[in-house]
Short mmCIF file of C-alpha atoms in Angstrom, two decimals:
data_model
loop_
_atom_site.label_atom_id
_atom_site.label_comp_id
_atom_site.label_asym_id
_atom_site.label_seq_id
_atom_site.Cartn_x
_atom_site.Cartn_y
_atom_site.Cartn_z
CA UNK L 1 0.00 0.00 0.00
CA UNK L 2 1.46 3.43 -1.47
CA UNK L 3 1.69 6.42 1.27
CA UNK L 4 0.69 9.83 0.02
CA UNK L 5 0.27 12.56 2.54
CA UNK L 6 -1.15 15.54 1.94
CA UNK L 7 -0.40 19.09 2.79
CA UNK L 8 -2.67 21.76 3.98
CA UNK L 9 -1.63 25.16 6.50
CA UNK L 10 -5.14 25.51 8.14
CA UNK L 11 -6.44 28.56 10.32
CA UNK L 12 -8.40 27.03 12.91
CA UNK L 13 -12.34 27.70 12.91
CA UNK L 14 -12.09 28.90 9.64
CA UNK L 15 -13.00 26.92 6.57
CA UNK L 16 -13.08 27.53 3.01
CA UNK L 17 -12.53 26.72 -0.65
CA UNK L 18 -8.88 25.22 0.24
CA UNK L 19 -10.01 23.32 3.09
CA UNK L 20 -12.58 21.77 0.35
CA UNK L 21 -9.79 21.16 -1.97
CA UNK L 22 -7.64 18.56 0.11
CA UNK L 23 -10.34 17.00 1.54
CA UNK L 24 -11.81 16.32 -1.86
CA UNK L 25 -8.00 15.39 -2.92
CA UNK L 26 -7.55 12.86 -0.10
CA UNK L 27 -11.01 11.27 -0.98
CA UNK L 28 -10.75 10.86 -4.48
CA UNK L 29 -6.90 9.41 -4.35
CA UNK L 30 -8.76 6.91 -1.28
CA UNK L 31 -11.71 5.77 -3.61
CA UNK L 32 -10.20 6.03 -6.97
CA UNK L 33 -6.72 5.12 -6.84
CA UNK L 34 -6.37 1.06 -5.73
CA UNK L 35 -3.55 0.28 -3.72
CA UNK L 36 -2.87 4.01 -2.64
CA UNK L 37 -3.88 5.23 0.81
CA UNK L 38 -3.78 8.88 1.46
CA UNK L 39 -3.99 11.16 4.35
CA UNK L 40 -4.66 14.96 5.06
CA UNK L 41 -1.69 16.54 7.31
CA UNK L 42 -2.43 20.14 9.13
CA UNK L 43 -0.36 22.37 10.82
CA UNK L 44 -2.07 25.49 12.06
CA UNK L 45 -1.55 29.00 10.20
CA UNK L 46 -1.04 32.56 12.05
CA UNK L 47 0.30 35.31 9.48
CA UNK L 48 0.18 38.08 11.98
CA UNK L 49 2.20 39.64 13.14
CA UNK L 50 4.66 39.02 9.91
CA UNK L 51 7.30 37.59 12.03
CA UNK L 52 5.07 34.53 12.60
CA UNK L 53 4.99 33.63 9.06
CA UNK L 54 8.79 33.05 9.05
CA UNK L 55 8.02 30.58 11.99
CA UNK L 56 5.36 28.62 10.17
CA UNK L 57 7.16 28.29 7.47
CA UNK L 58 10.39 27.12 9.25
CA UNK L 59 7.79 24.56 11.27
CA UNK L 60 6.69 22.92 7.89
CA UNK L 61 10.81 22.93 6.34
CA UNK L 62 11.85 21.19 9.95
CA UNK L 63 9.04 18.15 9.62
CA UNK L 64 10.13 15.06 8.62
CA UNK L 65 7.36 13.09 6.45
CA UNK L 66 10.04 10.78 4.92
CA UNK L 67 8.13 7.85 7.09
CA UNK L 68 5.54 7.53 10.16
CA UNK L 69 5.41 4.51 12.01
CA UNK L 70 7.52 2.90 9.83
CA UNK L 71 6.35 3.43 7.01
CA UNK L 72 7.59 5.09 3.76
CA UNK L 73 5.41 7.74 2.54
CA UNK L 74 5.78 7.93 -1.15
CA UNK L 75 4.89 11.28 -1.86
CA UNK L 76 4.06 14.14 -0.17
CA UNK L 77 1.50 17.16 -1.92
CA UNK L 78 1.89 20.65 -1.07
CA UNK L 79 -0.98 23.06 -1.43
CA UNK L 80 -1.33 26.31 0.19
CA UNK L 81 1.39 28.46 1.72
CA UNK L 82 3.29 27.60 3.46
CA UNK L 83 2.61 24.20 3.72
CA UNK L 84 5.02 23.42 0.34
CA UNK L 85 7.93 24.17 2.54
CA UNK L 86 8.45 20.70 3.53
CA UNK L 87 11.41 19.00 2.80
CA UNK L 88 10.74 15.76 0.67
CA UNK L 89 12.24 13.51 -2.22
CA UNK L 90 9.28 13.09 -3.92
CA UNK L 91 7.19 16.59 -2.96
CA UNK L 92 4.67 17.85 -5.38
CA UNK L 93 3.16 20.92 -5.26
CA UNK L 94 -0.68 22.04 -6.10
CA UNK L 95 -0.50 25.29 -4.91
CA UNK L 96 -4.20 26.57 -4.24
CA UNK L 97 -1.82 30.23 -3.60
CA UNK L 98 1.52 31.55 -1.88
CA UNK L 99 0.78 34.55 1.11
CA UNK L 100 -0.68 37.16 -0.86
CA UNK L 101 -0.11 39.61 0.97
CA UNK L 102 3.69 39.45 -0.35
CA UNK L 103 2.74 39.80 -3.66
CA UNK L 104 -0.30 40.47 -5.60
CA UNK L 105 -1.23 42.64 -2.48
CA UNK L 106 1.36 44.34 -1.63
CA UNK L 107 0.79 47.79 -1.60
CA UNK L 108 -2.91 47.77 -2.73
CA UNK L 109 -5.72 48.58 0.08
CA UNK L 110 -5.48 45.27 1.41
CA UNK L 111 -2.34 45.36 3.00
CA UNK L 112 -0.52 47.02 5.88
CA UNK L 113 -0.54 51.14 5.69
CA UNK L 114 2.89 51.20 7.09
CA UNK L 115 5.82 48.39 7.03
CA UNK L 116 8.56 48.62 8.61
CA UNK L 117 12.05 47.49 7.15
CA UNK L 118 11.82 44.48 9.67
CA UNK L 119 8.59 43.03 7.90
CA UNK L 120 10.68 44.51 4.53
CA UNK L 121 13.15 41.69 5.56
CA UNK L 122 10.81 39.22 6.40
CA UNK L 123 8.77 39.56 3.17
CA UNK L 124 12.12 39.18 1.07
CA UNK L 125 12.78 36.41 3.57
CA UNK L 126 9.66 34.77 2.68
CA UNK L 127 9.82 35.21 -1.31
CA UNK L 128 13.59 34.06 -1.56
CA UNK L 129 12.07 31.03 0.83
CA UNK L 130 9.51 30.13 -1.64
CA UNK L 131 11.28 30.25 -4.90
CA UNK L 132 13.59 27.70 -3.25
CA UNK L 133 10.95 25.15 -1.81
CA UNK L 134 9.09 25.51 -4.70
CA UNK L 135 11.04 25.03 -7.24
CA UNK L 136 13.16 21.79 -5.74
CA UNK L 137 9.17 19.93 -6.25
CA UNK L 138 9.31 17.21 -8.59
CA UNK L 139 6.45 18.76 -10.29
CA UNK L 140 5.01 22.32 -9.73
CA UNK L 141 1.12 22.57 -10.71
CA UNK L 142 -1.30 25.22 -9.40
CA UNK L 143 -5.26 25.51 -9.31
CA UNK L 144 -5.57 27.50 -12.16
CA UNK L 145 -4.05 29.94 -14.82
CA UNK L 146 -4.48 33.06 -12.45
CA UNK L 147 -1.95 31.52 -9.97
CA UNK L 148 0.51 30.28 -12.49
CA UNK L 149 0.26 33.40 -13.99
CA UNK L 150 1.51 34.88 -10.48
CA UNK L 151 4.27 32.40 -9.81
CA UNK L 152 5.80 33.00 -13.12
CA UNK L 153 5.74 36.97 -12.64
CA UNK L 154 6.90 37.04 -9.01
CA UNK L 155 8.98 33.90 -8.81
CA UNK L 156 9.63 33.26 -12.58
CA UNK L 157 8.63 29.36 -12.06
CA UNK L 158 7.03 28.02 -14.64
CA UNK L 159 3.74 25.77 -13.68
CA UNK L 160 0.84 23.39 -15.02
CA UNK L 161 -2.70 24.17 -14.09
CA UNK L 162 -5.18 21.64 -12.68
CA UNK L 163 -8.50 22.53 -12.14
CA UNK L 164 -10.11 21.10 -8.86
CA UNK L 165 -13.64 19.88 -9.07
CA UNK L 166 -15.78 21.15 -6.56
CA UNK L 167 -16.65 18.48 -3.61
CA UNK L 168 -20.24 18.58 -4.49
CA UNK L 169 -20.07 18.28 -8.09
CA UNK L 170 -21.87 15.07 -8.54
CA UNK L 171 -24.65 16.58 -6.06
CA UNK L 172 -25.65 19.46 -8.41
CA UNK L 173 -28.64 19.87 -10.29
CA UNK L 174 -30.23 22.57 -12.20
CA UNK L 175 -34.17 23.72 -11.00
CA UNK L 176 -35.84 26.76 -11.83
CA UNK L 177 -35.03 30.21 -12.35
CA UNK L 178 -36.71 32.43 -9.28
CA UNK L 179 -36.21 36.06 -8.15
CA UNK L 180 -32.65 35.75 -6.13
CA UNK L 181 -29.24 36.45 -6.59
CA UNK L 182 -27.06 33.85 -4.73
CA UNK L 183 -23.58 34.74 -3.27
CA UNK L 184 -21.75 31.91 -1.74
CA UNK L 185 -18.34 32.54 -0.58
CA UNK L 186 -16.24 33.75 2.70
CA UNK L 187 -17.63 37.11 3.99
CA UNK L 188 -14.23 38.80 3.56
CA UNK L 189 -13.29 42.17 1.73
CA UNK L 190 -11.63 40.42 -1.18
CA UNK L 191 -14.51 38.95 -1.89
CA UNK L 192 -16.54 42.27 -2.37
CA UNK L 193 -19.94 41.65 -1.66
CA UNK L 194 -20.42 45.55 -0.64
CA UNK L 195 -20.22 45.42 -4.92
CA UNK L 196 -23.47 42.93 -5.24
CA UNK L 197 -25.76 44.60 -2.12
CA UNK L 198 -25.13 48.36 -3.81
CA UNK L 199 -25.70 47.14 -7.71
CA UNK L 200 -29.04 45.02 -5.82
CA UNK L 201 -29.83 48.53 -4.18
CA UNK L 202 -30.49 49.96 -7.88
CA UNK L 203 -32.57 47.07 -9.27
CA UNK L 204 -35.95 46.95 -7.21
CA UNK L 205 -36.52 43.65 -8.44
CA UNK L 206 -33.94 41.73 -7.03
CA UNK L 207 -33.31 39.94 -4.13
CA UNK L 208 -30.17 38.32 -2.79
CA UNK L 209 -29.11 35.39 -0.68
CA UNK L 210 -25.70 35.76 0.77
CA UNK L 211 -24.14 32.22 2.14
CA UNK L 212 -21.09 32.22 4.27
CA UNK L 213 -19.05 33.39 7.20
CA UNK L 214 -16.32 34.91 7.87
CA UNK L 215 -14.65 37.68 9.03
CA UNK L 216 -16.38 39.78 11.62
CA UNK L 217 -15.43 43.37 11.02
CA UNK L 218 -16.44 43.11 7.25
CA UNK L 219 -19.75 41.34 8.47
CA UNK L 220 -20.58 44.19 10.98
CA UNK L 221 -19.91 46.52 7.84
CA UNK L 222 -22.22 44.54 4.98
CA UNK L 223 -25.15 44.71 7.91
CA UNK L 224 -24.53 48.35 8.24
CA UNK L 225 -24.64 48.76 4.22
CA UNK L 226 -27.95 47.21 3.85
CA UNK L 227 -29.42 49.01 6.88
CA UNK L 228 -28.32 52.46 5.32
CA UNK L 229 -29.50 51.26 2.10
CA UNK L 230 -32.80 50.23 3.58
CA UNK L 231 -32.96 46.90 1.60
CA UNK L 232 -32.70 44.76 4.24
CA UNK L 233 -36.03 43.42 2.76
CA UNK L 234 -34.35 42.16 0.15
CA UNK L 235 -31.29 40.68 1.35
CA UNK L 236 -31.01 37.24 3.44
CA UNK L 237 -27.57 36.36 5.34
CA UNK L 238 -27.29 32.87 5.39
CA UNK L 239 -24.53 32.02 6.89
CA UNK L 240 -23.04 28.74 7.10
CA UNK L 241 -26.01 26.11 5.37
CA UNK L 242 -25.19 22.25 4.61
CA UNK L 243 -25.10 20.36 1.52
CA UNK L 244 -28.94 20.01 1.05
CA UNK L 245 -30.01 23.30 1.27
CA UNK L 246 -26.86 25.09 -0.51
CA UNK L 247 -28.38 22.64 -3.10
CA UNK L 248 -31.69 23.90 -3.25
CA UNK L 249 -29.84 27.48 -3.85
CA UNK L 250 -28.14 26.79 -6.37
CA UNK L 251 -30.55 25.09 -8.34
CA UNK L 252 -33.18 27.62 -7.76
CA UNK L 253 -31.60 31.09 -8.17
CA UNK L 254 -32.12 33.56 -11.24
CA UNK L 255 -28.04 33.40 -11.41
CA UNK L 256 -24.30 33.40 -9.61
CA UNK L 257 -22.95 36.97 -8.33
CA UNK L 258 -19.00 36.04 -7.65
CA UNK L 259 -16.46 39.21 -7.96
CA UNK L 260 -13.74 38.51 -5.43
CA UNK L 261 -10.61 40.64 -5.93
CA UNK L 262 -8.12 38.30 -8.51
CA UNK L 263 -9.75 35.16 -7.32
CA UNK L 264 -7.27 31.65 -7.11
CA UNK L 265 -10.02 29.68 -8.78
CA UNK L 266 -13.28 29.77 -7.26
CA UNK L 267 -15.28 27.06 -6.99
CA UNK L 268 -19.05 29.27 -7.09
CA UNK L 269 -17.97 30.06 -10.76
CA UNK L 270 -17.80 26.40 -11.50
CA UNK L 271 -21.03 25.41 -8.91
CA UNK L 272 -23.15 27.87 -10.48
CA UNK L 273 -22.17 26.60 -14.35
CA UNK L 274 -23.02 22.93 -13.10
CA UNK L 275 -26.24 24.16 -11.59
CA UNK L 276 -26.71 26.15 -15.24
CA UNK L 277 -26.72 29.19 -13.62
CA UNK L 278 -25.05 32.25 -15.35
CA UNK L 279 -22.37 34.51 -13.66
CA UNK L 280 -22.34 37.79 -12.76
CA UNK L 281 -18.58 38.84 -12.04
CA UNK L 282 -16.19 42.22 -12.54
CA UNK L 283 -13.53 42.63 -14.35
CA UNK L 284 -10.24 41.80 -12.02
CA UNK L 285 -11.74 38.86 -10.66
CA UNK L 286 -9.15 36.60 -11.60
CA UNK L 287 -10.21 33.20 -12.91
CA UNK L 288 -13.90 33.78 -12.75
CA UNK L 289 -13.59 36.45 -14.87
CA UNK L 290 -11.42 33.89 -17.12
CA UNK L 291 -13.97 31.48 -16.57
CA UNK L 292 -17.09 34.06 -17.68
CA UNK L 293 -15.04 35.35 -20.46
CA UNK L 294 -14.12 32.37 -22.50
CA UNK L 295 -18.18 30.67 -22.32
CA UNK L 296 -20.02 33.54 -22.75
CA UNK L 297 -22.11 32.28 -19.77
CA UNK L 298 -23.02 35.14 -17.75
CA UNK L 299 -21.91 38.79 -17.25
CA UNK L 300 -18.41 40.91 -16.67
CA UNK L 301 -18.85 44.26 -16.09
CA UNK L 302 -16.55 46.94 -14.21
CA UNK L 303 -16.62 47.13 -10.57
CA UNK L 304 -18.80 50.12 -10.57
CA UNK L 305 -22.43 49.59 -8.75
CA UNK L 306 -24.40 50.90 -12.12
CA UNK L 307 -22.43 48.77 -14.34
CA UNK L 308 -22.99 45.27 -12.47
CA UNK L 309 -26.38 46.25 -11.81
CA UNK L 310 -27.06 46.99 -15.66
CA UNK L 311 -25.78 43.13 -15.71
CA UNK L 312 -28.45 42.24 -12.97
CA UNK L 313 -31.12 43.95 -15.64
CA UNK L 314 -29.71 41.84 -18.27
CA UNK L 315 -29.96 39.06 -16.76
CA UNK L 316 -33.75 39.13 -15.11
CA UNK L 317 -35.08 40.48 -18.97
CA UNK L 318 -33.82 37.32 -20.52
CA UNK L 319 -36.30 34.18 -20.58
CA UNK L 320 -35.93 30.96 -18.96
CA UNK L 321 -34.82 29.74 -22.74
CA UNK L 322 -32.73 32.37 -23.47
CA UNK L 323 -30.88 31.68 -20.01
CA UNK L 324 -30.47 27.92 -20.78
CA UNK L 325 -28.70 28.68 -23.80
CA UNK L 326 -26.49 31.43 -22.95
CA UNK L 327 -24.96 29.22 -19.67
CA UNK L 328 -24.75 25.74 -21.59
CA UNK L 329 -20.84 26.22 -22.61
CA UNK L 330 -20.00 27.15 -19.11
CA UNK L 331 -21.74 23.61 -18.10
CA UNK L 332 -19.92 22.16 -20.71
CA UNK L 333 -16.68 23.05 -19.31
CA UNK L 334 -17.51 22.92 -15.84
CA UNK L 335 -18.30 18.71 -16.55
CA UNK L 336 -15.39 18.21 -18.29
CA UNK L 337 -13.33 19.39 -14.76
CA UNK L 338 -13.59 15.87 -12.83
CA UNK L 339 -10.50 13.88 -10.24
CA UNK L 340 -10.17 11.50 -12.75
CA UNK L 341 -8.00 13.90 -14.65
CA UNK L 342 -6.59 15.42 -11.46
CA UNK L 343 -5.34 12.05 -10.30
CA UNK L 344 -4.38 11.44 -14.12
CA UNK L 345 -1.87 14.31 -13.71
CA UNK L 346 -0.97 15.37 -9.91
CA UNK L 347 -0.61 11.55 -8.63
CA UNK L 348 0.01 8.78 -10.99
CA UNK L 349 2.80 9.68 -12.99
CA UNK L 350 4.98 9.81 -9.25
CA UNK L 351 3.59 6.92 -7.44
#
C-alpha cells in the first residue's frame, strides 16, 4: 500500500474553498486510486504579526514526512502556503496560492498602511524562501491559470494548471429560475460583496441570498450597508447552510454573483455553471472572470455599482430559454473538470 500525505496550513475555525480542496483530494486518491492510501496533514496557520509567518514556514521545512510509524510515505503534496515548505524527495506541489499579501497585495488597500524594514526583511525572507521550496518539487502545478500566472511573474517558475472539481459536483442539479441572486463565498473584503448589495440597491426587483461566514469586522460593515440602504427586505444572510439546502440554492436562483478581488479559482464560478446558472462577475476577478469570459455564460462588467447592476437587468429580462442557452458552454466546461483527470496528472505519474 502506497503512502501519500497531503499538505494543507489551516487557520483554525475557519474553513473555506482550500479546506474543500484537500479533503476532496484525499477522498478521491482513497476511492479512486487502488492500492494508494492517502492522508490529510495540518499544521495550524497565524500570518500576523509578519514575524510569525517566518516561523510557520520554518515549522513545515523542519518536519520530517520521509516515514511515520515505519512506514515510507511515497509522496508528499503541497498546497497552500506555506505548507510546500516541507522537505521531501518526492514533494509535489498544487498550490491553491503563496501569502498574498507578499505579492499580488502588496501595496494595494489590502495590506498594511505602514511596514517597517523588519517586515521589509521578512517579506524578502519569505519570497527568496519560496522560490527555493518551490522550485526543488518534482512537479510544480497550481489551481488555475491566475496563480501560475503569479508564480511565473513574481517567482519566474514556470507551472501546469489543474483545475479542482468542486466536492459537491456530482450533487448538483439545475431547478428553476426564481427572483434571487445567490452569493456563496467567505464574507471577507476580497470577496466584495459591498459590490453585489449596492448594484441590488439599484434594481428593485432583485433579491439576494448571501451564504457564508467569515470575518467579523467586514460582516458588521455589509449589515450596516444594507441598513443604510434600507434593503434589508431584500437581502437574506445565510450564513453557514449544509449540503442540502446550498443545493436547493443553487438550483433555484435567477443566477451566480462572484467578484472577489483576482480570485485563485473559485469554486461558485464552477457550482453555479453545473447548476446552469449564469455569472455575474467584474472585471479583475481573476479566474472567474477567465472562466465568464471564455463561455459567454453570464456577465463581466466593471466594478462600478451601475455597471454590475445593468448586468443584474440583463440578466432578469432574458427568458428561462434564453438563459439555458447562454450558460450551456460554461456547463460544458464545468463537466469536463472531474479527479479523474486530477489524479491522471498530480498523482500517478509519481507513485
Amino acid at each position: 500500500m502506497k503512502k501519500v500525505a497531503v499538505l494543507h496550513a489551516q487557520v483554525p475555525f475557519t474553513k473555506g474553498g482550500a479546506e474543500l480542496l484537500v479533503e476532496g483530494l484525499v477522498e478521491a486518491i482513497n476511492e479512486m486510486l487502488p492500492g494508494v492510501e492517502a492522508e490529510l496533514i495540518q499544521i495550524p496557520f497565524k500570518w500576523y504579526p509578519e514575524s510569525q509567518i517566518l516561523s510557520d514556514m520554518m515549522a513545515w521545512r523542519m518536519l520530517d514526512l520521509t516515514e511515520a510509524a515505519g512506514n515510507k510515505i511515497d509522496l508528499v503534496i503541497g498546497t497552500k502556503f506555506p505548507s510546500y515548505a516541507l522537505s521531501h524527495p518526492n514533494k509535489v506541489i498544487w498550490l491553491v496560492h503563496q501569502h498574498r499579501a507578499f505579492y499580488d497585495l502588496e501595496g494595494t488597500s489590502s495590506d498594511k498602511v505602514l511596514v517597517s524594514e523588519d517586515e521589509l526583511y521578512i517579506r524578502n525572507k519569505v519570497r527568496e524562501s519560496d522560490a527555493k521550496f518551490i522550485s526543488e518539487a518534482k512537479g510544480v502545478y497550481t489551481i488555475a491559470r491566475t496563480v501560475s500566472d503569479r508564480l511565473e511573474k513574481f517567482n519566474g517558475i514556470t507551472s501546469q494548471p489543474i483545475s479542482p472539481p468542486s466536492k459537491i459536483a456530482k450533487k448538483i442539479y439545475p431547478g428553476e429560475n426564481k427572483d434571487y441572486i445567490l452569493c456563496v463565498a467567505r464574507i471577507d473584503k476580497l470577496k466584495r460583496q459591498e459590490l453585489l448589495i449596492e448594484a441590488a440597491a439599484l434594481v428593485p426587483e432583485v433579491k439576494v441570498i448571501i451564504v457564508g461566514k467569515g470575518d467579523r469586522i467586514y460582516t458588521e460593515y455589509l449589515c450596516n450597508l444594507i441598513n443604510k440602504l434600507n434593503i434589508g427586505d431584500r437581502v437574506d444572510f445565510k450564513g453557514y447552510v449544509g449540503d442540502d439546502e446550498l443545493l436547493d440554492l443553487l438550483a433555484n436562483c435567477k443566477g451566480v454573483f462572484y467578484a472577489p478581488v483576482d480570485e485563485d479559482y473559485g469554486y461558485a464560478t464552477i457550482e453555479g455553471f453545473l447548476a446552469k446558472k449564469n455569472v455575474i462577475t467584474t472585471t479583475y476577478s481573476g479566474e472567474v472572470q477567465k472562466f465568464v469570459e471564455e463561455t459567454g455564460s453570464g456577465f463581466v462588467s466593471s466594478t462600478s455599482p451601475v455597471e454590475i447592476a445593468k448586468s443584474f437587468q440583463q440578466l432578469y429580462q432574458m427568458s428561462d430559454e434564453e438563459l439555458k442557452v447562454k450558460v450551456q458552454p460554461g456547463y460544458e466546461l464545468a463537466k469536463k473538470v472531474t479527479w479523474e483527470d486530477v489524479l491522471k496528472e498530480l498523482v500517478e505519474p509519481y507513485l
